[in-house]
mmCIF file of C-alpha atoms and ligand atoms in Angstrom:
data_model
loop_
_atom_site.group_PDB
_atom_site.id
_atom_site.type_symbol
_atom_site.label_atom_id
_atom_site.label_comp_id
_atom_site.label_asym_id
_atom_site.label_seq_id
_atom_site.Cartn_x
_atom_site.Cartn_y
_atom_site.Cartn_z
ATOM 1 C CA MET A 351 -23.805 -41.298 23.065
ATOM 2 C CA GLY A 352 -21.062 -43.652 24.116
ATOM 3 C CA THR A 353 -17.919 -42.328 22.365
ATOM 4 C CA THR A 354 -15.670 -39.459 23.419
ATOM 5 C CA PRO A 355 -16.368 -36.505 21.087
ATOM 6 C CA SER A 356 -13.436 -35.269 19.044
ATOM 7 C CA ALA A 357 -12.623 -31.539 19.033
ATOM 8 C CA PRO A 358 -14.347 -29.600 16.215
ATOM 9 C CA THR A 359 -12.073 -27.957 13.636
ATOM 10 C CA LEU A 360 -13.455 -24.642 12.417
ATOM 11 C CA GLN A 361 -11.777 -22.434 9.783
ATOM 12 C CA ASP A 362 -10.937 -18.751 10.344
ATOM 13 C CA GLN A 363 -12.785 -16.621 7.779
ATOM 14 C CA CYS A 364 -12.512 -13.140 6.286
ATOM 15 C CA VAL A 365 -15.847 -11.949 4.951
ATOM 16 C CA LYS A 366 -17.246 -8.951 3.136
ATOM 17 C CA ARG A 367 -20.061 -6.963 4.668
ATOM 18 C CA GLY A 368 -23.402 -8.436 3.584
ATOM 19 C CA GLN A 369 -22.012 -11.939 2.946
ATOM 20 C CA SER A 370 -23.208 -14.986 4.879
ATOM 21 C CA ILE A 371 -20.953 -16.521 7.503
ATOM 22 C CA GLN A 372 -21.198 -20.245 8.012
ATOM 23 C CA PHE A 373 -19.507 -22.772 10.287
ATOM 24 C CA SER A 374 -20.339 -26.491 10.035
ATOM 25 C CA TRP A 375 -19.157 -29.558 11.890
ATOM 26 C CA ARG A 376 -20.003 -33.248 11.779
ATOM 27 C CA ALA A 377 -19.286 -34.946 15.082
ATOM 28 C CA ASN A 378 -17.928 -38.492 15.421
ATOM 29 C CA THR A 379 -20.721 -39.381 17.847
ATOM 30 C CA GLY A 380 -24.051 -38.041 19.051
ATOM 31 C CA VAL A 381 -23.459 -34.960 21.225
ATOM 32 C CA TYR A 382 -25.163 -31.941 22.684
ATOM 33 C CA ALA A 383 -23.832 -28.662 21.326
ATOM 34 C CA LYS A 384 -23.838 -24.939 21.794
ATOM 35 C CA TRP A 385 -22.354 -22.139 19.692
ATOM 36 C CA MET A 386 -20.697 -19.168 21.380
ATOM 37 C CA LYS A 387 -19.284 -15.859 20.246
ATOM 38 C CA ASP A 388 -16.599 -14.339 22.439
ATOM 39 C CA GLY A 389 -17.770 -16.533 25.312
ATOM 40 C CA LYS A 390 -21.497 -15.691 25.011
ATOM 41 C CA THR A 391 -24.006 -18.359 23.927
ATOM 42 C CA LEU A 392 -25.723 -17.721 20.589
ATOM 43 C CA VAL A 393 -29.406 -18.422 20.070
ATOM 44 C CA ASN A 394 -31.573 -18.820 16.983
ATOM 45 C CA GLY A 395 -33.245 -15.663 15.711
ATOM 46 C CA GLY A 396 -32.699 -12.505 13.692
ATOM 47 C CA ARG A 397 -29.685 -13.006 11.390
ATOM 48 C CA ILE A 398 -28.588 -16.143 13.273
ATOM 49 C CA SER A 399 -29.699 -19.664 12.327
ATOM 50 C CA ILE A 400 -28.529 -22.657 14.305
ATOM 51 C CA TYR A 401 -29.109 -26.111 12.827
ATOM 52 C CA GLN A 402 -28.727 -29.474 14.487
ATOM 53 C CA SER A 403 -29.511 -32.835 12.801
ATOM 54 C CA GLU A 404 -31.899 -35.318 14.358
ATOM 55 C CA ASP A 405 -29.055 -37.737 15.103
ATOM 56 C CA TYR A 406 -27.223 -35.013 17.109
ATOM 57 C CA MET A 407 -24.153 -35.271 14.857
ATOM 58 C CA ASP A 408 -24.385 -32.378 12.327
ATOM 59 C CA PHE A 409 -24.152 -28.774 13.495
ATOM 60 C CA THR A 410 -24.272 -25.573 11.481
ATOM 61 C CA LEU A 411 -24.194 -21.939 12.490
ATOM 62 C CA THR A 412 -25.208 -19.397 9.814
ATOM 63 C CA ILE A 413 -25.136 -15.629 10.188
ATOM 64 C CA ARG A 414 -26.731 -13.725 7.319
ATOM 65 C CA ASP A 415 -25.779 -10.241 6.111
ATOM 66 C CA ALA A 416 -22.396 -9.964 7.907
ATOM 67 C CA LYS A 417 -21.776 -6.752 9.817
ATOM 68 C CA ASN A 418 -18.736 -5.406 11.633
ATOM 69 C CA GLU A 419 -20.288 -6.423 14.957
ATOM 70 C CA ASP A 420 -19.990 -10.093 13.846
ATOM 71 C CA GLU A 421 -16.185 -9.989 14.136
ATOM 72 C CA GLY A 422 -14.905 -12.178 16.921
ATOM 73 C CA LYS A 423 -14.063 -15.663 18.118
ATOM 74 C CA TYR A 424 -16.680 -18.340 17.506
ATOM 75 C CA THR A 425 -16.646 -21.570 19.509
ATOM 76 C CA LEU A 426 -18.554 -24.808 19.114
ATOM 77 C CA GLU A 427 -18.780 -26.638 22.407
ATOM 78 C CA LEU A 428 -19.795 -30.333 22.403
ATOM 79 C CA TRP A 429 -20.495 -32.734 25.243
ATOM 80 C CA ASN A 430 -21.953 -36.142 26.035
ATOM 81 C CA SER A 431 -21.883 -38.477 28.976
ATOM 82 C CA LYS A 432 -18.235 -39.368 28.238
ATOM 83 C CA ASP A 433 -16.546 -35.989 27.816
ATOM 84 C CA ARG A 434 -16.561 -32.439 26.452
ATOM 85 C CA ALA A 435 -14.695 -30.976 23.447
ATOM 86 C CA SER A 436 -14.586 -27.588 21.777
ATOM 87 C CA GLY A 437 -13.096 -25.790 18.775
ATOM 88 C CA SER A 438 -12.885 -22.119 17.785
ATOM 89 C CA ALA A 439 -12.255 -19.888 14.789
ATOM 90 C CA THR A 440 -12.296 -16.164 14.174
ATOM 91 C CA ILE A 441 -14.338 -14.042 11.806
ATOM 92 C CA LYS A 442 -12.854 -10.862 10.373
ATOM 93 C CA VAL A 443 -14.924 -8.415 8.353
ATOM 94 C CA LEU A 444 -12.809 -6.915 5.562
ATOM 95 C CA GLU A 445 -14.412 -3.467 5.358
ATOM 96 C CA TYR A 446 -15.467 -0.537 7.496
ATOM 97 C CA ASP A 447 -19.113 0.528 7.240
ATOM 98 C CA VAL A 448 -18.123 3.904 5.729
ATOM 99 C CA ASP A 449 -15.041 5.059 3.795
ATOM 100 C CA TRP A 450 -12.590 6.808 6.113
ATOM 101 C CA ARG A 451 -11.071 9.011 3.357
ATOM 102 C CA THR A 452 -12.957 10.409 0.395
ATOM 103 C CA VAL A 453 -11.858 10.312 -3.241
ATOM 104 C CA ASN A 454 -13.522 12.022 -6.169
ATOM 105 C CA TRP A 455 -13.530 9.091 -8.602
ATOM 106 C CA LYS A 456 -14.674 11.423 -11.383
ATOM 107 C CA GLY A 457 -12.069 14.126 -10.727
ATOM 108 C CA ASN A 458 -9.230 12.963 -13.029
ATOM 109 C CA GLU A 459 -9.650 15.574 -15.749
ATOM 110 C CA ASN A 460 -9.818 18.448 -13.235
ATOM 111 C CA ILE A 461 -6.656 17.262 -11.490
ATOM 112 C CA LYS A 462 -4.767 16.895 -14.799
ATOM 113 C CA LYS A 463 -5.892 20.369 -15.863
ATOM 114 C CA ALA A 464 -4.703 21.908 -12.581
ATOM 115 C CA LEU A 465 -1.369 20.081 -12.785
ATOM 116 C CA ARG A 466 -0.790 21.172 -16.396
ATOM 117 C CA GLU A 467 -1.342 24.779 -15.400
ATOM 118 C CA LEU A 468 0.838 24.639 -12.298
ATOM 119 C CA HIS A 469 3.734 27.093 -11.924
ATOM 120 C CA PRO A 470 6.489 26.355 -9.414
ATOM 121 C CA SER A 471 6.133 28.886 -6.604
ATOM 122 C CA ASN A 472 9.819 29.830 -6.812
ATOM 123 C CA PRO A 473 10.928 31.643 -9.998
ATOM 124 C CA ASN A 474 14.366 29.948 -9.883
ATOM 125 C CA VAL A 475 12.841 26.523 -10.220
ATOM 126 C CA LYS A 476 11.752 25.060 -13.543
ATOM 127 C CA HIS A 477 10.438 21.727 -12.256
ATOM 128 C CA LEU A 478 9.288 20.440 -8.895
ATOM 129 C CA ARG A 479 11.688 17.587 -8.251
ATOM 130 C CA PHE A 480 10.692 14.372 -6.438
ATOM 131 C CA LEU A 481 13.063 11.617 -5.341
ATOM 132 C CA LEU A 482 11.723 8.066 -5.086
ATOM 133 C CA HIS A 483 13.351 5.682 -2.648
ATOM 134 C CA GLY A 484 12.409 2.351 -1.084
ATOM 135 C CA PRO A 485 13.078 -1.380 -1.140
ATOM 136 C CA VAL A 486 14.043 -3.250 -4.320
ATOM 137 C CA GLY A 487 10.925 -4.082 -6.335
ATOM 138 C CA ALA A 488 8.657 -1.735 -4.334
ATOM 139 C CA GLY A 489 7.351 -0.167 -7.532
ATOM 140 C CA LYS A 490 9.412 3.059 -7.689
ATOM 141 C CA SER A 491 9.939 2.953 -11.441
ATOM 142 C CA SER A 492 6.342 1.803 -11.877
ATOM 143 C CA VAL A 493 5.077 4.939 -10.101
ATOM 144 C CA ILE A 494 6.773 7.085 -12.773
ATOM 145 C CA ASN A 495 5.346 4.880 -15.486
ATOM 146 C CA SER A 496 1.828 4.961 -13.988
ATOM 147 C CA ILE A 497 1.854 8.774 -13.779
ATOM 148 C CA ASN A 498 2.939 8.967 -17.417
ATOM 149 C CA CYS A 499 0.162 6.517 -18.392
ATOM 150 C CA ALA A 500 -2.431 8.616 -16.539
ATOM 151 C CA PHE A 501 -1.437 11.752 -18.474
ATOM 152 C CA GLN A 502 -0.965 10.078 -21.830
ATOM 153 C CA GLY A 503 -4.130 7.977 -21.677
ATOM 154 C CA ARG A 504 -2.317 4.857 -22.819
ATOM 155 C CA ILE A 505 -0.031 2.128 -21.482
ATOM 156 C CA ASN A 506 3.638 2.667 -22.263
ATOM 157 C CA VAL A 507 6.100 -0.054 -23.079
ATOM 158 C CA ASN A 508 7.677 -0.242 -19.708
ATOM 159 C CA ALA A 509 11.459 -0.332 -20.071
ATOM 160 C CA LEU A 510 11.953 1.203 -16.614
ATOM 161 C CA VAL A 511 10.239 -1.536 -14.690
ATOM 162 C CA ALA A 512 11.709 -4.821 -13.449
ATOM 163 C CA THR A 513 10.462 -8.066 -14.965
ATOM 164 C CA THR A 514 12.248 -10.304 -12.477
ATOM 165 C CA ALA A 515 12.534 -10.025 -8.710
ATOM 166 C CA GLY A 516 15.864 -9.941 -6.845
ATOM 167 C CA LYS A 517 18.507 -7.262 -7.177
ATOM 168 C CA SER A 518 17.519 -3.723 -8.073
ATOM 169 C CA TYR A 519 16.630 -3.333 -11.715
ATOM 170 C CA THR A 520 17.247 0.426 -11.658
ATOM 171 C CA LYS A 521 20.967 1.100 -11.325
ATOM 172 C CA VAL A 522 21.520 4.489 -12.911
ATOM 173 C CA TYR A 523 20.477 7.856 -11.467
ATOM 174 C CA LYS A 524 18.136 9.543 -13.879
ATOM 175 C CA THR A 525 15.593 12.339 -14.037
ATOM 176 C CA HIS A 526 12.286 11.328 -15.592
ATOM 177 C CA PRO A 527 10.058 14.058 -16.951
ATOM 178 C CA ILE A 528 6.316 13.442 -17.009
ATOM 179 C CA LYS A 529 4.892 13.961 -20.470
ATOM 180 C CA ASP A 530 1.377 14.947 -21.421
ATOM 181 C CA LYS A 531 -0.644 13.415 -24.260
ATOM 182 C CA ASP A 532 0.844 15.886 -26.771
ATOM 183 C CA GLY A 533 4.400 15.145 -25.612
ATOM 184 C CA LYS A 534 4.702 18.395 -23.655
ATOM 185 C CA GLU A 535 6.604 18.126 -20.378
ATOM 186 C CA LEU A 536 4.729 18.824 -17.153
ATOM 187 C CA PRO A 537 6.273 21.064 -14.494
ATOM 188 C CA PHE A 538 7.457 18.226 -12.265
ATOM 189 C CA VAL A 539 10.070 15.500 -12.598
ATOM 190 C CA PHE A 540 10.926 12.293 -10.762
ATOM 191 C CA ASN A 541 14.384 11.036 -9.903
ATOM 192 C CA ASP A 542 14.515 7.251 -9.824
ATOM 193 C CA ILE A 543 17.204 5.400 -7.907
ATOM 194 C CA MET A 544 18.442 1.917 -7.146
ATOM 195 C CA GLY A 545 16.363 0.041 -4.529
ATOM 196 C CA GLN A 546 17.450 -0.303 -0.895
ATOM 197 C CA GLU A 547 18.337 -3.689 0.596
ATOM 198 C CA ASN A 548 18.720 -5.142 4.094
ATOM 199 C CA GLU A 549 22.440 -5.928 3.786
ATOM 200 C CA GLU A 550 24.845 -3.111 4.520
ATOM 201 C CA SER A 551 26.777 -3.513 1.259
ATOM 202 C CA ALA A 552 23.818 -4.043 -1.067
ATOM 203 C CA GLY A 553 21.429 -1.657 -2.809
ATOM 204 C CA ALA A 554 21.572 2.144 -2.925
ATOM 205 C CA SER A 555 23.708 3.506 -0.078
ATOM 206 C CA THR A 556 22.203 5.967 2.386
ATOM 207 C CA ALA A 557 25.077 8.382 1.685
ATOM 208 C CA ASP A 558 24.225 8.395 -2.036
ATOM 209 C CA ILE A 559 20.531 9.003 -1.389
ATOM 210 C CA ILE A 560 21.395 11.927 0.888
ATOM 211 C CA SER A 561 23.704 13.298 -1.846
ATOM 212 C CA ALA A 562 20.746 13.027 -4.249
ATOM 213 C CA LEU A 563 18.521 14.947 -1.817
ATOM 214 C CA ASN A 564 21.076 17.754 -1.840
ATOM 215 C CA GLY A 565 21.259 17.765 -5.637
ATOM 216 C CA HIS A 566 24.878 16.566 -5.669
ATOM 217 C CA ILE A 567 24.360 13.626 -8.058
ATOM 218 C CA ARG A 568 24.519 14.231 -11.789
ATOM 219 C CA GLU A 569 22.491 12.363 -14.394
ATOM 220 C CA GLY A 570 23.902 8.998 -15.459
ATOM 221 C CA TYR A 571 25.641 8.091 -12.182
ATOM 222 C CA THR A 572 25.670 4.313 -11.652
ATOM 223 C CA PHE A 573 24.998 3.400 -8.026
ATOM 224 C CA ASN A 574 27.747 1.452 -6.324
ATOM 225 C CA PRO A 575 26.449 -0.260 -3.157
ATOM 226 C CA VAL A 576 29.915 -0.569 -1.599
ATOM 227 C CA SER A 577 31.281 2.889 -2.299
ATOM 228 C CA ALA A 578 29.349 6.151 -2.156
ATOM 229 C CA LEU A 579 29.849 8.944 -4.699
ATOM 230 C CA SER A 580 32.798 11.137 -3.692
ATOM 231 C CA GLU A 581 33.301 14.856 -4.265
ATOM 232 C CA SER A 582 36.098 14.151 -6.735
ATOM 233 C CA ASP A 583 33.878 12.055 -8.999
ATOM 234 C CA LYS A 584 32.747 13.534 -12.332
ATOM 235 C CA TYR A 585 29.139 12.722 -11.375
ATOM 236 C CA TYR A 586 29.401 14.878 -8.230
ATOM 237 C CA ASN A 587 27.804 18.295 -8.606
ATOM 238 C CA ILE A 588 29.612 20.535 -6.129
ATOM 239 C CA SER A 589 27.308 23.518 -6.393
ATOM 240 C CA PRO A 590 23.753 22.378 -7.061
ATOM 241 C CA SER A 591 21.088 24.981 -7.754
ATOM 242 C CA LEU A 592 17.657 24.945 -6.135
ATOM 243 C CA ASN A 593 16.431 23.380 -9.385
ATOM 244 C CA ASP A 594 18.830 20.421 -8.913
ATOM 245 C CA LYS A 595 17.807 19.811 -5.303
ATOM 246 C CA ILE A 596 14.980 17.515 -4.263
ATOM 247 C CA HIS A 597 11.794 19.277 -3.187
ATOM 248 C CA CYS A 598 9.944 16.265 -1.841
ATOM 249 C CA LEU A 599 11.068 12.775 -0.837
ATOM 250 C CA VAL A 600 8.679 10.000 -1.843
ATOM 251 C CA SER A 601 9.120 6.712 0.015
ATOM 252 C CA VAL A 602 7.702 3.816 -1.972
ATOM 253 C CA ILE A 603 6.577 0.848 0.096
ATOM 254 C CA PRO A 604 4.705 -2.279 -1.048
ATOM 255 C CA ALA A 605 1.505 -2.686 0.987
ATOM 256 C CA ASP A 606 1.756 -6.474 0.953
ATOM 257 C CA LYS A 607 5.271 -6.510 2.465
ATOM 258 C CA ILE A 608 5.220 -3.741 5.091
ATOM 259 C CA SER A 609 4.085 -6.002 7.928
ATOM 260 C CA LEU A 610 7.016 -8.333 7.156
ATOM 261 C CA LEU A 611 9.597 -5.552 7.452
ATOM 262 C CA ASP A 612 10.404 -5.334 11.129
ATOM 263 C CA ASP A 613 11.630 -2.149 12.792
ATOM 264 C CA THR A 614 15.233 -3.315 12.890
ATOM 265 C CA SER A 615 15.435 -4.608 9.310
ATOM 266 C CA GLY A 616 18.174 -3.024 7.232
ATOM 267 C CA VAL A 617 15.768 -1.441 4.738
ATOM 268 C CA ILE A 618 13.643 0.233 7.426
ATOM 269 C CA VAL A 619 16.716 1.501 9.278
ATOM 270 C CA LYS A 620 18.173 2.885 6.005
ATOM 271 C CA MET A 621 14.864 4.489 5.074
ATOM 272 C CA ARG A 622 14.592 6.111 8.503
ATOM 273 C CA ASP A 623 18.156 7.456 8.170
ATOM 274 C CA VAL A 624 17.268 9.023 4.809
ATOM 275 C CA ARG A 625 14.093 10.434 6.358
ATOM 276 C CA GLU A 626 16.065 12.013 9.196
ATOM 277 C CA ALA A 627 18.445 13.614 6.709
ATOM 278 C CA ALA A 628 15.441 14.944 4.773
ATOM 279 C CA ASN A 629 14.028 16.300 8.036
ATOM 280 C CA ASP A 630 17.267 18.139 8.753
ATOM 281 C CA LEU A 631 17.120 19.608 5.245
ATOM 282 C CA GLU A 632 13.439 20.485 5.848
ATOM 283 C CA ILE A 633 12.477 18.454 2.779
ATOM 284 C CA LEU A 634 8.938 17.103 2.869
ATOM 285 C CA GLN A 635 8.365 13.373 2.979
ATOM 286 C CA VAL A 636 5.429 11.366 1.753
ATOM 287 C CA VAL A 637 4.729 7.695 1.096
ATOM 288 C CA PHE A 638 3.294 6.049 -1.998
ATOM 289 C CA MET A 639 2.073 2.679 -0.771
ATOM 290 C CA THR A 640 2.020 0.400 -3.847
ATOM 291 C CA HIS A 641 0.812 -3.161 -4.535
ATOM 292 C CA VAL A 642 -2.524 -2.482 -2.803
ATOM 293 C CA ASP A 643 -4.078 -5.105 -5.080
ATOM 294 C CA LYS A 644 -1.838 -7.739 -3.514
ATOM 295 C CA CYS A 645 -2.675 -6.655 0.015
ATOM 296 C CA CYS A 646 -6.468 -6.936 -0.004
ATOM 297 C CA PRO A 647 -8.750 -9.164 -2.117
ATOM 298 C CA LEU A 648 -11.543 -6.598 -1.984
ATOM 299 C CA VAL A 649 -9.274 -3.948 -3.474
ATOM 300 C CA LYS A 650 -8.013 -6.350 -6.130
ATOM 301 C CA GLU A 651 -11.646 -6.842 -7.137
ATOM 302 C CA ASP A 652 -12.507 -3.142 -7.068
ATOM 303 C CA LEU A 653 -10.105 -0.278 -6.303
ATOM 304 C CA LYS A 654 -13.027 1.768 -5.029
ATOM 305 C CA HIS A 655 -12.827 -0.292 -1.808
ATOM 306 C CA ILE A 656 -9.451 1.285 -1.059
ATOM 307 C CA TYR A 657 -10.658 3.473 1.818
ATOM 308 C CA SER A 658 -13.129 0.990 3.256
ATOM 309 C CA SER A 659 -10.598 -1.871 3.367
ATOM 310 C CA LYS A 660 -9.322 -2.628 6.864
ATOM 311 C CA LYS A 661 -6.217 -4.351 5.458
ATOM 312 C CA ILE A 662 -5.223 -1.224 3.540
ATOM 313 C CA LYS A 663 -5.721 1.018 6.572
ATOM 314 C CA GLN A 664 -3.692 -1.394 8.685
ATOM 315 C CA ALA A 665 -0.865 -1.425 6.097
ATOM 316 C CA MET A 666 -0.911 2.390 6.030
ATOM 317 C CA GLU A 667 -0.710 2.464 9.835
ATOM 318 C CA HIS A 668 2.297 0.128 9.686
ATOM 319 C CA CYS A 669 3.964 2.491 7.174
ATOM 320 C CA SER A 670 3.186 5.441 9.398
ATOM 321 C CA ILE A 671 4.692 3.831 12.503
ATOM 322 C CA LYS A 672 7.708 2.248 10.798
ATOM 323 C CA LEU A 673 8.699 5.299 8.763
ATOM 324 C CA GLY A 674 7.398 8.032 11.072
ATOM 325 C CA VAL A 675 5.254 9.630 8.333
ATOM 326 C CA PRO A 676 1.758 10.868 9.332
ATOM 327 C CA MET A 677 -1.234 9.064 7.833
ATOM 328 C CA ASN A 678 -2.300 12.106 5.786
ATOM 329 C CA CYS A 679 1.016 11.930 3.901
ATOM 330 C CA ILE A 680 0.521 8.279 2.884
ATOM 331 C CA PHE A 681 -1.139 7.568 -0.476
ATOM 332 C CA PRO A 682 -2.176 4.038 -1.400
ATOM 333 C CA VAL A 683 -1.823 3.402 -5.139
ATOM 334 C CA LYS A 684 -2.076 0.576 -7.631
ATOM 335 C CA ASN A 685 0.556 0.802 -10.356
ATOM 336 C CA TYR A 686 -0.038 -0.323 -13.878
ATOM 337 C CA SER A 687 1.477 -3.805 -13.975
ATOM 338 C CA GLU A 688 -0.502 -6.322 -16.039
ATOM 339 C CA GLU A 689 -3.085 -3.997 -17.600
ATOM 340 C CA ASN A 690 -3.027 -3.252 -21.312
ATOM 341 C CA ARG A 691 -5.474 -0.343 -21.099
ATOM 342 C CA VAL A 692 -5.648 2.671 -18.866
ATOM 343 C CA ASN A 693 -8.226 2.504 -16.134
ATOM 344 C CA GLU A 694 -10.051 5.405 -14.502
ATOM 345 C CA GLU A 695 -9.712 4.113 -10.930
ATOM 346 C CA ILE A 696 -5.970 3.357 -11.206
ATOM 347 C CA ASP A 697 -5.440 6.838 -12.661
ATOM 348 C CA CYS A 698 -7.590 8.381 -9.963
ATOM 349 C CA LEU A 699 -5.540 7.113 -7.000
ATOM 350 C CA ILE A 700 -2.256 7.992 -8.719
ATOM 351 C CA LEU A 701 -3.455 11.479 -9.684
ATOM 352 C CA ASP A 702 -4.958 12.121 -6.255
ATOM 353 C CA GLY A 703 -1.621 11.275 -4.599
ATOM 354 C CA LEU A 704 0.346 13.241 -7.198
ATOM 355 C CA ASN A 705 -1.890 16.296 -6.824
ATOM 356 C CA GLN A 706 -1.335 16.369 -3.084
ATOM 357 C CA ILE A 707 2.436 15.834 -3.197
ATOM 358 C CA VAL A 708 2.779 18.517 -5.881
ATOM 359 C CA ASP A 709 0.846 20.838 -3.607
ATOM 360 C CA PHE A 710 3.132 19.990 -0.639
ATOM 361 C CA ALA A 711 6.298 20.448 -2.734
ATOM 362 C CA ASN A 712 5.134 23.735 -4.189
ATOM 363 C CA TYR A 713 4.234 25.065 -0.760
ATOM 364 C CA TYR A 714 7.705 24.042 0.459
ATOM 365 C CA LEU A 715 9.340 25.860 -2.480
ATOM 366 C CA GLY A 716 7.337 28.977 -1.764
ATOM 367 C CA SER A 717 8.460 28.969 1.846
ATOM 368 C CA ILE A 718 12.257 28.785 1.334
HETATM 369 N N1 GTP B 341 0.351 -6.018 -8.816
HETATM 370 C C1 GTP B 341 1.159 -4.962 -8.751
HETATM 371 N N2 GTP B 341 2.399 -5.037 -9.260
HETATM 372 C C2 GTP B 341 3.186 -3.942 -9.179
HETATM 373 C C3 GTP B 341 2.757 -2.731 -8.579
HETATM 374 N N3 GTP B 341 3.779 -1.842 -8.639
HETATM 375 C C4 GTP B 341 4.806 -2.469 -9.247
HETATM 376 N N4 GTP B 341 4.451 -3.741 -9.582
HETATM 377 C C5 GTP B 341 5.299 -4.768 -10.205
HETATM 378 O O1 GTP B 341 6.413 -4.984 -9.315
HETATM 379 C C6 GTP B 341 7.605 -5.239 -10.053
HETATM 380 C C7 GTP B 341 8.710 -4.260 -9.620
HETATM 381 O O2 GTP B 341 8.357 -2.952 -10.008
HETATM 382 P P1 GTP B 341 9.435 -1.802 -10.286
HETATM 383 O O3 GTP B 341 8.693 -0.576 -10.608
HETATM 384 O O4 GTP B 341 10.488 -2.247 -11.232
HETATM 385 O O5 GTP B 341 10.067 -1.667 -8.837
HETATM 386 P P2 GTP B 341 11.320 -0.757 -8.390
HETATM 387 O O6 GTP B 341 11.027 -0.284 -7.016
HETATM 388 O O7 GTP B 341 11.612 0.264 -9.409
HETATM 389 O O8 GTP B 341 12.464 -1.871 -8.336
HETATM 390 P P3 GTP B 341 14.077 -1.713 -8.477
HETATM 391 O O9 GTP B 341 14.404 -0.714 -9.527
HETATM 392 O O10 GTP B 341 14.491 -3.119 -8.858
HETATM 393 O O11 GTP B 341 14.563 -1.341 -7.113
HETATM 394 C C8 GTP B 341 7.220 -5.099 -11.525
HETATM 395 O O12 GTP B 341 6.980 -6.392 -12.021
HETATM 396 C C9 GTP B 341 5.946 -4.302 -11.512
HETATM 397 O O13 GTP B 341 5.088 -4.569 -12.609
HETATM 398 C C10 GTP B 341 1.415 -2.669 -8.053
HETATM 399 O O14 GTP B 341 0.943 -1.661 -7.504
HETATM 400 N N5 GTP B 341 0.675 -3.818 -8.166
HETATM 401 MG MG1 MG B 342 13.314 0.641 -10.520
#
């Protein structure tokens, strides 16, 4: 035991409940060792096994059947007559022990039936109208496509959706009906717009989005990031009816990017400005949080982990704080992107969110 021990390097780990956690280290010299969790010494027994080789150089800590209580900072402390050294790493458990929101994974047909039979609560309105806004590439157009896929029971050739990242793929203001399997239109429509960008003179302008909320933009208008639609333009509808106005604003945010968008970023500021305008107009606001499969490996593996995943809840909390939308108005969804067949779980999250926003919008219409 004559050499100074070098500091152990341990890797941070994210584990699923029930998995085994293991840290190993081979020292450069014979040393004494102890393992600690959050400053407390660990001992052999129960789910914990501590191994040390006869030459005092190999050390392994194993914890079987990971539980939430195993989260924390683990340290391996080494010492000999020459010196001491230590190294640490953290363990994160990816899931809660119980789902914090419930979903009826077998409820798709009932939701579709209820939505087919829905009547707007105001006789002057033919369709409930939703406006989608959010950053470029967030998945706005994909939300419309996914809802259509869920009703039609097949994947559509997706002309609406971007195939390359960068500038907004959607440039023209358009109303998209949702069609049932037999081609019949459902009683709600989605207005898709150009994505928002951080730079002042790029992406859909806040003024244009507010005009859309008020029903002032006609079909076919091409967004111009540097000049908002003016009243004299042929695409400006001076006297919109209640049917032309937006009944619910849907912010679309990618779950895997929300933590990167800081409070002062152009997109967040623009989205908050639109939200404030919607508030003044008493238009309801909800969030569809997309790309959940890119945010959490557990969810990528199985969408049914959506409400036990800590990463998803954290991303939803970020959305809530950054956009000022309460948690119960945020719906995590996975859009159809690479799939070539419809999938019950993808449909389920989309339909669950749709059902609730249709309910909100219809209640709003009944109250004005
Ligand atoms: N993995 C995954 N990919 C998604 C999801 N939603 C959208 N995408 C992909 O993200 C890319 C952008 O999607 P779009 O729907 O075009 O996004 P957008 O918000 O309409 O974008 P712009 O019109 O350009 O502003 C496409 O390649 C989609 O297939 C999702 O939930 N998961
Ligand atoms: Mg688009």
